[in-house]
Amino acid sequence: MSVHVQNSRMTTAKLRQMKANGEKIAMLTSYDFTLASLVDEAGIDMFLVGDSASNVVCGNQYTLPITVDEMIFLTKGVVRAAQHALVVCDMPFGSYQVSEEEAVRNAIKILKESGCDAVKLEGGEEILPAIKHMIQAGVPVMGHLGLTPQSVNQFGGYGLRAKEEAEAEKLLHDAKLLDEAGCFSIVLEKIPAALAEKVTKAVSCPVIGIGAGNKCDGQVLVLHDMLGLNQGFKPKFLRHFASLAGEVKTAVGEYINAVKDSSFPNSEESY
Ligand code: KIV
């Protein structure tokens, strides 16, 4: 029996090598096969099937409602599209906080059923035992510190995190714990750039920033945000690399007009 292995695919070892070489890592979220195929062809290093799907795909106000099965459904499409990039799936709220056993069971379920390469979960020391058990079970884990949207009800909003010294010290401590536990990478969300730089230098694993300045080992953005599809959302850290909302609305408007005035389909578009 021959097994086809694509050695051009990104691995956690290659990501570490990129950090060592000072080569920046580019990560984007994706939630479906069609867009993920384009993103992969463009050469992205890592996909995040983020629980931001709860907002972007499902229209919820928060990330909290999305379930393990819904994350698996979305991740399968991204995995089928990923010829090159490593695919990370977010573990949704409630899937790893109850017990270490449940956390490991859910992480394995996500890996087995979606085909993704790794999982991401939010938090530091509080969830360290769960992270250690997952890594012992062979699950590659990405950490996530700073603004952790699953804790929005505790934080009371989506403001900048770790401005004060005590929170900054805890974040640095947590990052070191996650690194020592064997996380292959850590996301830092919406924290001061100077703190993100300090964390990036203090840990051996690659650090991926979002709203955390340009001294991290790489960056992640929500695909729909950076493509300008989400018109109402423009935090300071977000750059629109395209303005697709306008293009989509123009195209749909032209389609509607063409249907209404019977110019679509024309004779060449008919059988
Ligand atoms: O769910 C998500 O999209 C994320 C990124 C913002 C890092 O966790």
PDB file of N, CA, C and O and ligand atoms in Angstrom, residues 29 31 48-53 63 90 120 122 144 149 187 189 210 220 222, ligand 1:
ATOM      1  N   THR A  29      -7.870  33.493   9.072  1.00  0.00           N
ATOM      2  CA  THR A  29      -8.982  32.587   9.342  1.00  0.00           C
ATOM      3  C   THR A  29      -9.598  32.179   8.000  1.00  0.00           C
ATOM      4  O   THR A  29      -9.458  32.878   6.994  1.00  0.00           O
ATOM      5  N   TYR A  31     -13.277  29.641   6.693  1.00  0.00           N
ATOM      6  CA  TYR A  31     -14.391  28.836   7.212  1.00  0.00           C
ATOM      7  C   TYR A  31     -15.059  28.000   6.124  1.00  0.00           C
ATOM      8  O   TYR A  31     -16.052  27.337   6.384  1.00  0.00           O
ATOM      9  N   LEU A  48      -6.577  29.434  10.363  1.00  0.00           N
ATOM     10  CA  LEU A  48      -7.302  29.265  11.621  1.00  0.00           C
ATOM     11  C   LEU A  48      -8.778  29.172  11.293  1.00  0.00           C
ATOM     12  O   LEU A  48      -9.350  30.113  10.731  1.00  0.00           O
ATOM     13  N   VAL A  49      -9.377  28.021  11.591  1.00  0.00           N
ATOM     14  CA  VAL A  49     -10.832  27.957  11.543  1.00  0.00           C
ATOM     15  C   VAL A  49     -11.258  28.452  12.923  1.00  0.00           C
ATOM     16  O   VAL A  49     -11.321  27.702  13.900  1.00  0.00           O
ATOM     17  N   GLY A  50     -11.414  29.767  13.015  1.00  0.00           N
ATOM     18  CA  GLY A  50     -11.647  30.413  14.302  1.00  0.00           C
ATOM     19  C   GLY A  50     -13.088  30.247  14.756  1.00  0.00           C
ATOM     20  O   GLY A  50     -13.993  30.103  13.936  1.00  0.00           O
ATOM     21  N   ASP A  51     -13.262  30.328  16.079  1.00  0.00           N
ATOM     22  CA  ASP A  51     -14.654  30.336  16.561  1.00  0.00           C
ATOM     23  C   ASP A  51     -15.298  31.692  16.264  1.00  0.00           C
ATOM     24  O   ASP A  51     -16.489  31.897  16.528  1.00  0.00           O
ATOM     25  N   SER A  52     -14.521  32.612  15.645  1.00  0.00           N
ATOM     26  CA  SER A  52     -15.105  33.831  15.080  1.00  0.00           C
ATOM     27  C   SER A  52     -16.120  33.464  14.004  1.00  0.00           C
ATOM     28  O   SER A  52     -16.900  34.320  13.577  1.00  0.00           O
ATOM     29  N   ALA A  53     -16.130  32.197  13.566  1.00  0.00           N
ATOM     30  CA  ALA A  53     -17.187  31.708  12.667  1.00  0.00           C
ATOM     31  C   ALA A  53     -18.558  31.951  13.285  1.00  0.00           C
ATOM     32  O   ALA A  53     -19.543  32.157  12.576  1.00  0.00           O
ATOM     33  N   THR A  63     -18.707  34.721  20.346  1.00  0.00           N
ATOM     34  CA  THR A  63     -18.181  33.434  19.861  1.00  0.00           C
ATOM     35  C   THR A  63     -18.758  32.268  20.665  1.00  0.00           C
ATOM     36  O   THR A  63     -18.623  31.111  20.263  1.00  0.00           O
ATOM     37  N   ASP A  90     -10.235  26.102  16.164  1.00  0.00           N
ATOM     38  CA  ASP A  90     -10.515  26.588  17.522  1.00  0.00           C
ATOM     39  C   ASP A  90     -11.365  25.593  18.290  1.00  0.00           C
ATOM     40  O   ASP A  90     -12.350  25.078  17.756  1.00  0.00           O
ATOM     41  N   LYS A 120      -6.666  25.134  18.814  1.00  0.00           N
ATOM     42  CA  LYS A 120      -6.295  26.325  19.589  1.00  0.00           C
ATOM     43  C   LYS A 120      -7.285  26.484  20.726  1.00  0.00           C
ATOM     44  O   LYS A 120      -8.477  26.234  20.548  1.00  0.00           O
ATOM     45  N   GLU A 122      -8.184  29.068  24.395  1.00  0.00           N
ATOM     46  CA  GLU A 122      -7.926  30.363  25.037  1.00  0.00           C
ATOM     47  C   GLU A 122      -7.639  30.192  26.520  1.00  0.00           C
ATOM     48  O   GLU A 122      -8.391  29.518  27.228  1.00  0.00           O
ATOM     49  N   HIS A 144      -3.629  30.859  23.280  1.00  0.00           N
ATOM     50  CA  HIS A 144      -4.236  32.154  22.909  1.00  0.00           C
ATOM     51  C   HIS A 144      -4.362  32.984  24.181  1.00  0.00           C
ATOM     52  O   HIS A 144      -5.109  32.615  25.090  1.00  0.00           O
ATOM     53  N   PRO A 149     -11.801  36.198  23.412  1.00  0.00           N
ATOM     54  CA  PRO A 149     -13.220  36.557  23.262  1.00  0.00           C
ATOM     55  C   PRO A 149     -14.197  35.606  23.967  1.00  0.00           C
ATOM     56  O   PRO A 149     -15.322  36.005  24.268  1.00  0.00           O
ATOM     57  N   VAL A 187      -1.068  32.568  20.119  1.00  0.00           N
ATOM     58  CA  VAL A 187      -1.667  33.804  19.584  1.00  0.00           C
ATOM     59  C   VAL A 187      -1.738  34.829  20.707  1.00  0.00           C
ATOM     60  O   VAL A 187      -2.146  34.503  21.829  1.00  0.00           O
ATOM     61  N   GLU A 189      -3.572  38.411  21.397  1.00  0.00           N
ATOM     62  CA  GLU A 189      -4.606  39.281  20.813  1.00  0.00           C
ATOM     63  C   GLU A 189      -4.756  40.573  21.605  1.00  0.00           C
ATOM     64  O   GLU A 189      -4.950  40.558  22.826  1.00  0.00           O
ATOM     65  N   ILE A 210      -2.356  39.515  16.795  1.00  0.00           N
ATOM     66  CA  ILE A 210      -3.488  40.219  16.173  1.00  0.00           C
ATOM     67  C   ILE A 210      -3.751  41.417  17.072  1.00  0.00           C
ATOM     68  O   ILE A 210      -4.084  41.257  18.249  1.00  0.00           O
ATOM     69  N   VAL A 220      -2.070  37.225  12.404  1.00  0.00           N
ATOM     70  CA  VAL A 220      -3.321  36.597  11.972  1.00  0.00           C
ATOM     71  C   VAL A 220      -4.394  37.675  11.892  1.00  0.00           C
ATOM     72  O   VAL A 220      -4.393  38.607  12.702  1.00  0.00           O
ATOM     73  N   VAL A 222      -8.821  38.057  10.727  1.00  0.00           N
ATOM     74  CA  VAL A 222     -10.045  37.408  10.261  1.00  0.00           C
ATOM     75  C   VAL A 222     -10.194  37.744   8.771  1.00  0.00           C
ATOM     76  O   VAL A 222     -10.169  38.912   8.383  1.00  0.00           O
TER      77      VAL A 222
HETATM   78  O1  KIV B   1     -11.557  33.041  16.301  1.00  0.00           O
HETATM   79  C1  KIV B   1     -10.695  33.760  15.780  1.00  0.00           C
HETATM   80  O2  KIV B   1     -10.841  34.259  14.655  1.00  0.00           O
HETATM   81  C2  KIV B   1      -9.479  34.025  16.548  1.00  0.00           C
HETATM   82  C3  KIV B   1      -8.520  35.030  16.004  1.00  0.00           C
HETATM   83  C4  KIV B   1      -9.053  36.403  16.165  1.00  0.00           C
HETATM   84  C5  KIV B   1      -7.177  34.877  16.598  1.00  0.00           C
HETATM   85  O3  KIV B   1      -9.287  33.453  17.576  1.00  0.00           O
END
